[in-house]
XYZ file of C-alpha atoms in Angstrom:
697
model
C -0.442 0.342 -0.758
C 1.670 2.791 -1.387
C -0.004 6.651 -0.129
C 0.729 10.381 -0.900
C 1.205 12.553 2.482
C 1.145 16.157 2.921
C 2.852 18.810 0.157
C 4.894 22.271 0.674
C 6.773 24.362 -1.793
C 10.904 24.569 -0.466
C 11.107 27.429 -2.704
C 10.698 29.465 -5.499
C 11.767 29.595 -9.261
C 10.805 32.451 -11.432
C 12.929 35.941 -10.765
C 11.287 36.282 -7.306
C 11.706 33.073 -6.165
C 14.815 34.683 -4.519
C 17.080 31.989 -4.453
C 18.577 32.761 -7.675
C 16.575 29.711 -9.924
C 15.226 31.761 -12.797
C 16.137 29.744 -15.309
C 15.015 26.623 -14.501
C 16.120 23.572 -12.300
C 19.048 21.836 -13.621
C 19.259 19.007 -11.113
C 18.696 18.457 -7.444
C 21.441 16.718 -5.066
C 21.351 15.243 -1.827
C 22.353 17.650 0.929
C 25.926 16.857 3.636
C 23.340 16.495 6.218
C 19.763 14.028 5.389
C 17.420 17.790 5.707
C 18.931 19.433 3.207
C 19.162 19.063 -0.364
C 21.385 20.537 -3.321
C 20.150 23.473 -6.179
C 21.839 23.244 -9.918
C 19.892 26.150 -11.808
C 20.172 25.861 -15.671
C 22.095 28.821 -15.184
C 25.403 29.686 -12.609
C 23.770 28.662 -9.042
C 23.940 25.974 -7.146
C 22.066 26.184 -3.485
C 21.940 24.184 0.097
C 18.254 24.382 1.388
C 16.581 22.444 4.941
C 14.475 20.880 3.641
C 11.962 20.544 6.669
C 12.852 25.034 8.150
C 12.135 25.676 3.858
C 15.272 28.386 4.284
C 18.148 28.683 2.316
C 21.270 27.227 4.326
C 24.399 29.066 1.867
C 23.965 30.246 -2.731
C 27.238 30.500 -4.431
C 27.633 31.563 -8.495
C 29.942 30.973 -10.988
C 31.301 34.629 -13.504
C 28.812 36.593 -15.421
C 29.594 33.930 -18.912
C 29.967 30.924 -17.124
C 27.642 28.169 -17.186
C 27.759 25.601 -14.692
C 27.480 22.063 -17.449
C 26.680 19.680 -14.594
C 25.041 18.737 -11.414
C 26.551 20.698 -8.538
C 27.256 17.673 -6.132
C 28.284 17.440 -1.807
C 31.606 14.855 -1.040
C 29.930 12.972 1.681
C 33.925 12.724 3.112
C 34.813 15.869 3.327
C 31.789 18.443 3.541
C 33.164 19.732 0.386
C 30.841 20.847 -2.807
C 32.128 20.163 -6.460
C 31.134 21.733 -9.394
C 31.356 21.682 -13.400
C 31.688 25.170 -15.376
C 31.948 25.710 -19.315
C 32.739 21.650 -19.136
C 36.350 21.869 -17.609
C 36.290 23.418 -14.508
C 36.120 21.629 -11.789
C 35.722 24.134 -8.443
C 36.128 22.573 -5.287
C 34.958 25.054 -2.165
C 33.334 24.691 1.271
C 30.424 26.129 3.725
C 31.768 28.917 4.793
C 33.264 30.119 0.760
C 31.820 32.849 -0.326
C 33.532 34.284 -3.296
C 33.216 30.638 -6.281
C 36.024 32.737 -7.895
C 38.529 33.021 -5.392
C 38.184 28.597 -4.243
C 40.327 25.318 -5.307
C 40.224 25.320 -9.416
C 41.678 22.612 -11.648
C 41.416 23.027 -15.865
C 41.158 19.266 -17.397
C 41.865 18.247 -20.325
C 37.755 16.651 -21.380
C 34.529 17.484 -21.196
C 32.487 15.867 -17.254
C 29.357 14.335 -18.229
C 28.719 14.875 -14.615
C 30.215 13.840 -10.842
C 28.621 11.065 -9.387
C 29.343 11.263 -4.988
C 28.766 7.954 -3.108
C 28.402 8.211 0.620
C 31.342 5.456 1.441
C 33.783 5.228 -2.307
C 34.178 9.200 -2.808
C 33.477 11.379 -5.778
C 33.505 9.640 -9.338
C 33.669 11.469 -12.881
C 32.119 10.547 -15.497
C 33.997 12.561 -19.599
C 31.000 12.381 -22.285
C 33.849 10.159 -23.713
C 33.089 7.358 -21.366
C 35.937 7.858 -19.717
C 35.690 7.891 -15.201
C 37.662 9.176 -12.480
C 37.601 9.210 -9.082
C 38.288 12.914 -7.831
C 41.657 11.542 -5.582
C 42.670 10.395 -9.015
C 41.873 13.465 -10.549
C 43.258 16.183 -8.678
C 46.269 14.595 -8.223
C 46.959 15.823 -12.717
C 44.516 17.424 -13.986
C 44.937 17.723 -17.701
C 45.921 14.048 -17.446
C 44.527 12.786 -20.158
C 41.174 10.714 -20.666
C 40.399 8.011 -22.687
C 37.159 8.053 -25.722
C 36.142 4.883 -25.060
C 32.818 5.525 -26.462
C 32.230 6.522 -30.619
C 29.886 8.620 -31.797
C 27.833 8.031 -29.285
C 25.273 10.328 -27.092
C 25.141 9.490 -22.710
C 21.937 9.447 -22.017
C 21.972 8.700 -18.668
C 24.235 6.956 -15.790
C 24.155 6.671 -11.931
C 26.756 4.835 -9.415
C 26.958 2.327 -6.702
C 29.141 0.415 -4.209
C 29.240 -3.358 -4.238
C 30.211 -3.677 -1.077
C 33.981 -1.728 -1.452
C 33.645 -0.890 -4.542
C 32.630 1.812 -6.347
C 30.378 -0.078 -10.015
C 29.343 3.151 -12.922
C 26.972 2.773 -15.196
C 26.280 4.864 -18.134
C 23.824 4.647 -20.581
C 24.524 5.613 -24.767
C 22.710 6.168 -27.483
C 23.671 5.741 -32.123
C 21.272 6.287 -34.779
C 18.396 4.884 -32.591
C 20.552 2.291 -30.373
C 21.117 2.528 -27.164
C 23.684 0.204 -25.080
C 24.478 0.021 -22.020
C 28.221 0.092 -19.998
C 29.566 -0.746 -16.807
C 32.468 -0.341 -15.077
C 33.733 -1.448 -11.932
C 36.513 1.329 -10.798
C 39.236 -0.841 -8.360
C 39.221 -3.472 -10.458
C 38.975 -1.402 -13.890
C 36.821 -3.737 -15.855
C 34.691 -2.411 -18.396
C 31.402 -4.308 -20.427
C 29.711 -3.122 -23.075
C 25.354 -3.997 -23.187
C 22.769 -2.863 -25.935
C 19.205 -2.938 -25.394
C 16.858 -5.251 -27.545
C 14.856 -3.250 -29.431
C 11.342 -2.795 -29.252
C 9.296 -1.920 -32.079
C 7.856 1.811 -32.762
C 8.887 2.517 -29.372
C 11.590 4.124 -27.043
C 13.277 4.258 -24.178
C 13.219 7.981 -22.509
C 14.056 7.551 -19.243
C 16.426 5.044 -16.535
C 16.879 3.795 -13.574
C 18.366 1.247 -11.904
C 19.898 -0.701 -8.013
C 22.000 -3.296 -7.330
C 21.568 -6.018 -5.229
C 23.890 -9.588 -4.706
C 26.093 -8.846 -7.502
C 23.158 -7.611 -10.174
C 22.456 -4.068 -11.347
C 18.173 -4.750 -12.054
C 17.884 -1.254 -14.694
C 14.824 -0.068 -15.412
C 13.788 1.707 -18.702
C 10.608 3.906 -19.162
C 9.700 3.017 -22.999
C 7.333 5.956 -24.957
C 5.130 3.113 -25.775
C 4.080 3.808 -21.818
C 5.568 0.519 -20.158
C 8.596 -0.073 -17.913
C 11.055 -2.926 -18.472
C 13.281 -4.102 -16.687
C 16.968 -5.866 -17.130
C 18.920 -7.480 -15.699
C 23.270 -6.995 -15.543
C 25.764 -9.900 -13.557
C 28.172 -8.446 -12.589
C 30.325 -11.113 -12.342
C 31.839 -11.970 -16.123
C 34.381 -14.422 -16.589
C 35.348 -12.197 -19.602
C 34.994 -9.260 -21.364
C 33.389 -9.718 -24.102
C 32.428 -7.188 -27.273
C 28.996 -6.979 -26.079
C 26.097 -8.926 -25.296
C 21.943 -7.962 -25.952
C 20.219 -7.107 -22.327
C 16.801 -9.778 -22.870
C 14.216 -6.827 -21.334
C 10.332 -8.447 -19.129
C 7.668 -5.999 -19.186
C 7.933 -4.872 -15.967
C 4.341 -2.657 -15.245
C 1.638 -1.133 -18.110
C 1.829 2.709 -17.357
C -2.572 1.720 -18.169
C -5.667 1.523 -16.100
C -10.166 1.442 -16.777
C -8.631 3.527 -20.564
C -6.721 5.941 -19.285
C -2.712 5.557 -20.044
C -0.085 7.486 -17.939
C 2.466 8.766 -20.667
C 5.047 9.190 -18.593
C 7.930 11.541 -18.184
C 10.056 10.643 -15.454
C 10.254 7.922 -12.379
C 11.802 6.836 -9.309
C 11.587 3.081 -7.935
C 10.298 3.645 -4.190
C 11.375 0.028 -3.092
C 10.712 -3.724 -3.884
C 7.375 -3.053 -5.112
C 5.781 0.724 -5.942
C 7.609 2.656 -8.826
C 6.626 6.687 -9.143
C 5.839 8.282 -11.797
C 5.449 11.640 -13.650
C 3.408 12.076 -16.415
C 0.180 12.737 -18.001
C -2.733 10.665 -17.766
C -5.100 11.168 -20.777
C -8.463 9.531 -21.484
C -9.514 8.928 -24.100
C -12.029 11.947 -25.664
C -10.223 14.152 -22.979
C -7.487 16.445 -21.558
C -4.633 14.913 -20.469
C -3.550 16.144 -17.156
C -0.269 16.127 -15.370
C 0.451 13.620 -12.232
C 2.357 12.439 -9.673
C 0.980 8.992 -9.338
C 2.626 6.316 -7.414
C 2.533 2.380 -8.761
C 2.006 -0.800 -7.648
C 4.506 -3.091 -10.048
C 3.932 -6.465 -8.411
C 0.180 -6.920 -8.955
C -0.019 -3.572 -11.500
C -2.456 -1.792 -9.985
C -2.373 2.378 -9.852
C -1.444 2.780 -6.126
C -2.176 6.830 -5.676
C -2.082 10.354 -7.923
C -2.384 14.024 -7.367
C -3.470 16.472 -10.473
C -0.417 19.101 -11.048
C -2.449 21.719 -12.738
C 0.037 23.907 -12.387
C 2.809 21.917 -14.745
C 6.008 20.497 -14.881
C 9.455 20.690 -16.193
C 8.676 16.860 -15.995
C 11.780 16.125 -14.035
C 11.461 13.898 -10.519
C 13.437 13.186 -7.836
C 12.892 11.180 -4.469
C 15.116 11.633 -0.566
C 14.270 11.015 2.152
C 11.139 9.761 1.772
C 9.772 12.953 -0.052
C 9.847 13.815 -3.271
C 10.650 16.926 -5.186
C 9.326 18.249 -8.734
C 8.610 21.927 -10.189
C 4.761 22.939 -10.362
C 4.349 25.781 -11.466
C 7.055 27.968 -10.249
C 8.427 26.125 -7.580
C 9.667 23.808 -6.152
C 7.754 21.227 -4.508
C 8.186 18.475 -1.868
C 5.297 15.684 -1.615
C 5.918 12.805 1.625
C 4.767 10.090 0.969
C 5.173 6.382 2.476
C 5.098 2.851 1.032
C 3.476 -0.468 3.434
C 4.215 -3.712 2.489
C 2.517 -5.152 -0.327
C -0.405 -7.630 -0.439
C -3.869 -8.470 -3.705
C -5.603 -6.617 -0.247
C -3.882 -3.294 -0.048
C -3.242 -3.410 -4.277
C -6.811 -3.498 -4.900
C -8.075 -0.765 -2.110
C -9.598 -3.726 -0.230
C -7.487 -3.419 3.236
C -9.609 -4.565 6.469
C -8.959 -4.917 9.756
C -10.592 -8.044 10.392
C -8.079 -11.022 10.656
C -6.624 -12.518 7.529
C -7.966 -15.936 6.730
C -6.096 -18.773 8.014
C -6.870 -20.657 4.274
C -4.306 -19.364 1.903
C -5.052 -18.258 -1.597
C -3.760 -18.327 -5.104
C -4.030 -16.108 -7.391
C -4.039 -15.590 -11.547
C -3.761 -12.902 -12.763
C -3.703 -12.382 -16.049
C -1.182 -9.664 -15.960
C 1.612 -11.259 -13.863
C 3.599 -13.926 -15.128
C 4.068 -16.625 -12.499
C 1.426 -17.555 -10.535
C 1.944 -15.871 -6.034
C 1.289 -16.575 -2.772
C -0.614 -13.894 -1.169
C -0.690 -14.963 2.358
C -0.872 -11.908 4.920
C 1.668 -11.434 8.294
C -0.270 -13.361 10.937
C -1.092 -15.751 8.933
C 2.110 -17.354 8.477
C 2.399 -17.560 11.936
C -0.771 -20.287 11.968
C 0.778 -22.050 9.153
C 4.305 -22.073 10.735
C 1.232 -22.901 14.329
C -0.501 -25.429 12.482
C 3.036 -27.416 10.978
C 5.069 -27.593 14.482
C 1.846 -29.580 16.331
C 2.052 -32.425 12.869
C 5.605 -31.869 12.509
C 6.345 -32.504 16.741
C 7.153 -36.734 16.523
C 8.939 -36.446 13.365
C 12.182 -36.922 13.269
C 15.140 -34.505 13.319
C 15.924 -35.355 9.792
C 12.199 -35.214 8.079
C 11.311 -32.238 10.101
C 14.591 -30.344 8.983
C 13.907 -31.627 5.416
C 10.432 -29.923 5.865
C 11.404 -26.665 7.123
C 13.932 -26.379 4.135
C 10.905 -26.991 1.345
C 9.176 -24.273 3.798
C 11.928 -22.016 2.428
C 12.365 -23.050 -0.723
C 8.996 -21.008 -1.544
C 10.578 -18.117 -3.242
C 7.915 -16.731 -4.725
C 6.305 -15.999 -1.087
C 5.747 -12.381 0.101
C 6.257 -11.781 3.196
C 8.849 -14.030 2.813
C 11.303 -12.927 5.373
C 8.062 -13.411 7.751
C 8.367 -16.990 7.066
C 12.250 -17.297 7.256
C 11.355 -15.936 11.293
C 8.023 -18.762 11.897
C 11.107 -21.332 10.331
C 13.661 -20.373 12.877
C 10.655 -20.307 15.519
C 10.100 -23.705 14.609
C 13.329 -24.812 14.996
C 13.252 -23.121 18.261
C 10.287 -25.032 19.822
C 11.961 -27.933 18.695
C 15.171 -27.094 21.630
C 13.273 -25.447 24.149
C 11.276 -29.459 24.444
C 14.600 -30.983 22.907
C 17.256 -29.604 25.080
C 19.706 -32.389 23.619
C 19.121 -30.805 19.942
C 20.683 -27.843 18.538
C 20.682 -27.297 14.703
C 23.883 -24.724 15.377
C 24.739 -25.362 11.035
C 20.858 -25.055 9.576
C 20.485 -21.759 12.125
C 24.545 -20.782 10.363
C 22.990 -20.957 7.103
C 19.269 -19.427 7.655
C 21.314 -16.309 8.914
C 24.059 -16.213 6.737
C 21.662 -16.277 3.765
C 18.569 -14.146 4.630
C 17.840 -10.977 5.260
C 16.955 -11.527 8.529
C 16.261 -9.193 11.518
C 16.573 -9.483 15.597
C 12.381 -8.561 15.730
C 11.791 -11.592 13.715
C 12.826 -14.121 15.802
C 13.649 -12.181 19.219
C 14.103 -16.502 20.404
C 17.308 -17.083 18.351
C 20.160 -15.623 20.074
C 18.808 -16.408 23.769
C 19.081 -19.781 23.082
C 22.848 -19.034 20.562
C 23.371 -16.915 24.680
C 22.975 -20.063 26.407
C 23.908 -22.928 24.077
C 27.222 -20.028 24.110
C 27.427 -20.290 20.293
C 29.234 -17.788 19.450
C 30.425 -17.953 15.778
C 25.931 -18.159 15.494
C 26.167 -14.985 17.657
C 29.055 -13.386 16.258
C 26.595 -13.380 12.613
C 24.291 -11.661 14.178
C 25.703 -8.542 15.705
C 26.677 -8.208 12.272
C 23.807 -8.739 10.139
C 20.613 -7.434 12.493
C 19.951 -4.219 12.871
C 17.558 -4.254 15.980
C 19.337 -6.612 18.735
C 18.360 -4.772 22.499
C 21.414 -2.953 24.313
C 20.725 -5.755 27.405
C 21.063 -8.506 24.003
C 24.139 -6.844 22.981
C 25.818 -6.501 26.182
C 24.721 -10.743 26.317
C 27.057 -11.073 23.889
C 29.986 -8.893 25.239
C 29.915 -10.468 28.370
C 30.364 -14.289 27.376
C 32.749 -12.838 25.056
C 34.713 -11.919 27.549
C 34.968 -14.631 30.137
C 35.090 -17.486 27.800
C 38.395 -18.749 27.710
C 40.509 -18.333 24.367
C 41.959 -22.447 24.300
C 38.113 -22.944 23.781
C 37.981 -20.103 21.432
C 40.834 -21.868 19.404
C 38.587 -25.155 19.480
C 35.374 -23.413 17.682
C 34.961 -21.377 14.073
C 34.820 -18.214 14.281
C 35.004 -15.973 10.645
C 38.584 -13.980 11.399
C 37.904 -11.829 8.853
C 38.405 -8.388 11.440
C 41.592 -8.834 12.474
C 43.471 -11.164 10.550
C 44.549 -7.704 8.289
C 45.534 -5.809 11.452
C 46.669 -7.891 15.011
C 49.736 -8.285 16.319
C 49.939 -12.965 17.631
C 52.423 -14.930 19.383
C 53.329 -17.530 17.089
C 56.163 -20.475 18.962
C 56.602 -18.438 21.751
C 57.741 -15.832 19.941
C 56.047 -12.308 19.668
C 55.335 -12.096 15.940
C 54.454 -7.619 15.223
C 52.127 -7.320 12.140
C 52.861 -4.204 10.730
C 49.802 -2.031 9.065
C 50.139 -2.107 5.233
C 49.030 0.315 3.149
C 47.335 -1.946 0.273
C 46.978 -4.938 3.373
C 49.620 -7.793 2.475
C 52.275 -8.317 5.069
C 54.029 -11.576 4.066
C 53.690 -13.206 7.620
C 49.932 -13.246 6.653
C 50.560 -15.500 4.658
C 52.231 -18.049 6.858
C 49.722 -20.674 8.559
C 49.808 -19.408 12.203
C 46.528 -19.969 12.948
C 46.847 -24.303 12.567
C 49.851 -24.241 16.026
C 48.552 -26.007 18.671
C 51.117 -23.492 19.899
C 49.497 -20.492 19.602
C 48.389 -18.656 23.405
C 46.942 -15.961 24.658
C 49.549 -13.005 24.124
C 50.857 -10.672 27.043
C 48.981 -8.516 29.122
C 50.435 -4.732 28.473
C 49.588 -2.141 29.073
C 51.092 0.340 26.281
C 48.714 -0.774 23.462
C 51.814 -2.555 21.568
C 50.337 -6.234 21.478
C 46.787 -8.029 22.143
C 45.519 -8.401 24.938
C 43.364 -11.082 23.878
C 43.573 -13.784 20.722
C 42.296 -13.318 17.569
C 39.420 -15.055 17.785
C 37.887 -13.481 20.639
C 39.404 -9.837 19.337
C 36.831 -10.754 16.367
C 34.126 -11.515 18.370
C 34.712 -8.196 20.309
C 35.092 -7.081 16.933
C 30.931 -7.775 16.107
C 30.127 -6.667 19.354
C 31.733 -3.407 18.097
C 29.932 -2.750 14.658
C 25.736 -3.185 16.398
C 23.989 -0.914 16.590
C 23.153 0.418 20.003
C 22.218 3.845 21.862
C 23.962 4.872 24.671
C 21.197 5.410 27.576
C 20.225 1.854 27.199
C 23.352 0.509 26.655
C 24.802 1.871 29.828
C 23.072 0.593 32.727
C 23.958 -2.621 31.705
C 27.968 -1.508 31.215
C 27.714 -0.734 34.634
C 27.500 -4.266 35.775
C 29.934 -5.839 34.347
C 32.390 -7.184 36.082
C 35.530 -5.273 36.736
C 37.926 -7.634 35.431
C 35.983 -8.289 32.438
C 35.823 -3.949 32.242
C 39.688 -4.217 32.554
C 40.490 -6.165 29.640
C 37.840 -4.713 26.927
C 39.836 -1.757 27.268
C 42.364 -2.945 27.276
C 41.837 -4.481 23.465
C 39.709 -0.773 22.703
C 42.980 0.572 24.134
C 45.476 -1.697 21.820
C 42.729 -1.227 18.635
C 43.251 2.850 19.055
C 46.853 3.638 18.943
C 46.291 0.594 16.139
C 44.348 3.189 14.893
C 46.192 6.003 14.697
C 49.594 4.270 13.354
C 48.484 5.388 9.980
C 46.812 9.019 8.264
C 42.877 7.529 7.747
C 42.458 6.300 11.035
C 41.855 3.207 9.272
C 41.877 -0.804 9.964
C 42.453 -2.988 7.173
C 40.141 -6.250 7.020
C 36.782 -6.310 6.580
C 35.327 -5.767 9.535
C 37.012 -3.893 11.063
C 35.841 -1.041 13.816
C 36.488 2.266 12.750
C 38.213 5.265 14.999
C 35.170 6.013 16.200
C 33.454 2.725 16.703
C 36.526 2.713 19.058
C 36.574 5.450 21.160
C 32.803 5.990 21.197
C 32.946 2.502 23.435
C 36.100 3.574 25.219
C 34.435 6.530 26.424
C 31.063 4.567 27.548
C 32.940 1.881 29.294
C 34.685 5.209 31.514
C 31.803 6.547 31.622
C 30.238 2.613 32.956
C 33.831 2.088 35.352
C 35.863 5.058 35.550
C 35.192 5.132 39.207
C 36.023 0.724 39.859
C 38.807 1.566 36.717
C 40.309 4.572 39.255
C 40.777 1.888 42.807
C 42.041 -0.751 40.474
C 45.952 -1.197 41.073
C 45.886 -2.889 37.331
C 44.122 -0.443 35.612
C 46.386 2.703 37.019
C 48.611 1.652 34.353
C 46.228 2.131 30.993
C 43.980 4.858 32.346
C 47.432 6.382 32.806
C 49.227 5.206 29.162
C 45.697 6.002 27.773
C 45.627 10.272 29.354
C 49.525 10.151 28.052
C 48.787 9.217 24.800
C 45.700 10.642 24.118
C 46.964 14.065 24.893
C 50.434 13.086 22.876
C 47.705 13.575 19.773
C 45.404 16.921 21.057
C 49.318 18.391 21.007
C 49.672 16.892 17.357
C 46.545 18.146 15.941
C 46.845 21.510 17.948
C 50.314 21.970 16.095
C 48.781 21.277 12.721
C 46.337 23.141 13.725
C 49.207 26.264 13.515
C 50.228 25.642 10.225
C 47.244 25.148 8.861
C 47.281 28.629 6.776
C 50.133 27.435 5.622
C 49.924 24.213 4.031
C 46.909 25.900 2.654
C 48.037 28.819 -0.043
C 51.406 25.476 -1.156
C 48.588 23.574 -1.754
C 47.510 27.498 -3.230
C 50.228 27.208 -4.885
C 50.772 24.202 -6.224
C 47.893 24.170 -8.488
C 48.700 27.164 -9.806
C 52.445 26.646 -10.826
C 52.352 23.702 -13.003
C 56.394 22.936 -13.517
C 57.810 21.143 -16.702
C 61.076 21.771 -16.139
C 63.665 21.064 -13.349
C 63.031 23.955 -10.105
C 64.335 24.389 -6.780
C 61.678 26.418 -5.200
C 62.104 27.766 -1.037
C 59.836 28.016 0.666
C 59.630 30.453 3.817
C 56.988 29.478 6.655
C 55.884 32.322 9.308
């Protein structure tokens, strides 16, 4: 079910709008805060708005005679803004800057099509010839040669994603009525080209895409009033010259004899899309409107007439639509709920769902889909449990696997939750039964949450199944603070000897931890490219690995690699300080000291490199380490001051932090000089050998 909610005007677009958008809106991009948007007009100006207050926070313009030629974006890592004017001139500035003529400037060697800013991957620059560079690489040599990948083709649309730690760029081109898709994986420098299957008497008007499970889903709005879907796998063994992508119909934009002539669209969730266009019935005048469609059941969910007209552009951020309406920029909030047949056809009732599942064969759907509510899922699970009470373990688990295999089921996550509930209930009635591998398989392969299976972690804590607890902490977004604390206490209390005999995921520690091998200290240094020859040894199979000697200087890890990996999972878990602090106060003093030693060790490790980032997968960040360190000290400071074994640790921690404060204070003093050096470096690109003496005052 989807609905449009309240609307309001963000700003005016005409000459009297007061925000420099008289030339029309070129683009709208997310700002540095979820409540901020960055507007670029078709001229000289970029404006930062706070949406909730409908107020501009900043406005910047290039000089008369210059034109901003692609949308201005925010670098989410540095909170700087990036613009390109006159196709090749790059500008970078911060909030405090006023005059763009005085900010950083670089002239590039090729025309820029668009800049995409990724929250965890930095800005990516796409050139009109198809070349791609990250901003960091581009700034190292702004005049570097940019390759031309496309010939006689024109880029129509582009988007960028993060797949794990890998930035991925996709863009479409057009040549002589044929459309092509390019997929570029930046870190692997891989490029794949595809050709879209042609549609008779129609052509693509607009594109959008999303990525999940190593597959890009490209959606195309065609001129025949339909939306088609193309699937593009990222895993390609070879770079074939050109593959043809087959399309499948996702949605027909027609209802009750009326047809929507769409101009732009966005994806809201897996079952809903929003389309902006003109809705026309036979013999009636067309009306511009904003619509939300259910793609699963092929229904129009809601629409809103826009009598003042639009520019045909539609943006969507933070559950809000943005579009021009007459001479203003309008914002409409919306909500989407879990799709069900009753909601799709407007027959949703508050009564309980029927206990018998029904099948629907709708002509517009390609396959039969099981329609069943969450309540009926629970009913099915309870009936299934009672029927299998006396069944053997093998038969019981086989039946559950068959239930899970029905992947076309809506509310599929609820079904998986019921499967886990059935397993946990059997564990409670039969203490000797514990399907550890089955539970691990489910948690690792399904997108679950704590609320779907609340008893799972309680049983894992009872069984001291630390591997399952580790996976849950890494994957569940809604774990209560009480359970997070219980996991921490179990991890700290279990002996290192026991942990060495069980499976634990060590990906978060193997690249940086210091270990003891054959009774000799082996310090594994952090290396920028993540490689170290010492890591190539099979150090985990030795039977002589012992717990590293507990030192208070942070040089060696105070816990073994297995315990460190478990503690890292706790550090990654989301929490509220208000609810976690009372539980942390109950942590035994010795365990609190051990945990603080490990946090101090991580803090020292993070500080060894300029980027303060530990190598490895899911390694803790310095912010997570500092937050937990402060939280632990708040909970146990009085006790730690009284403990002799904590005295040296607290003293070393104080000295280390004080030294860092002094270091950053000294850096701040020379910040102005460093900025001047950077400015001089960019102004002057000497082609001959020279020696320069610069005096820092």
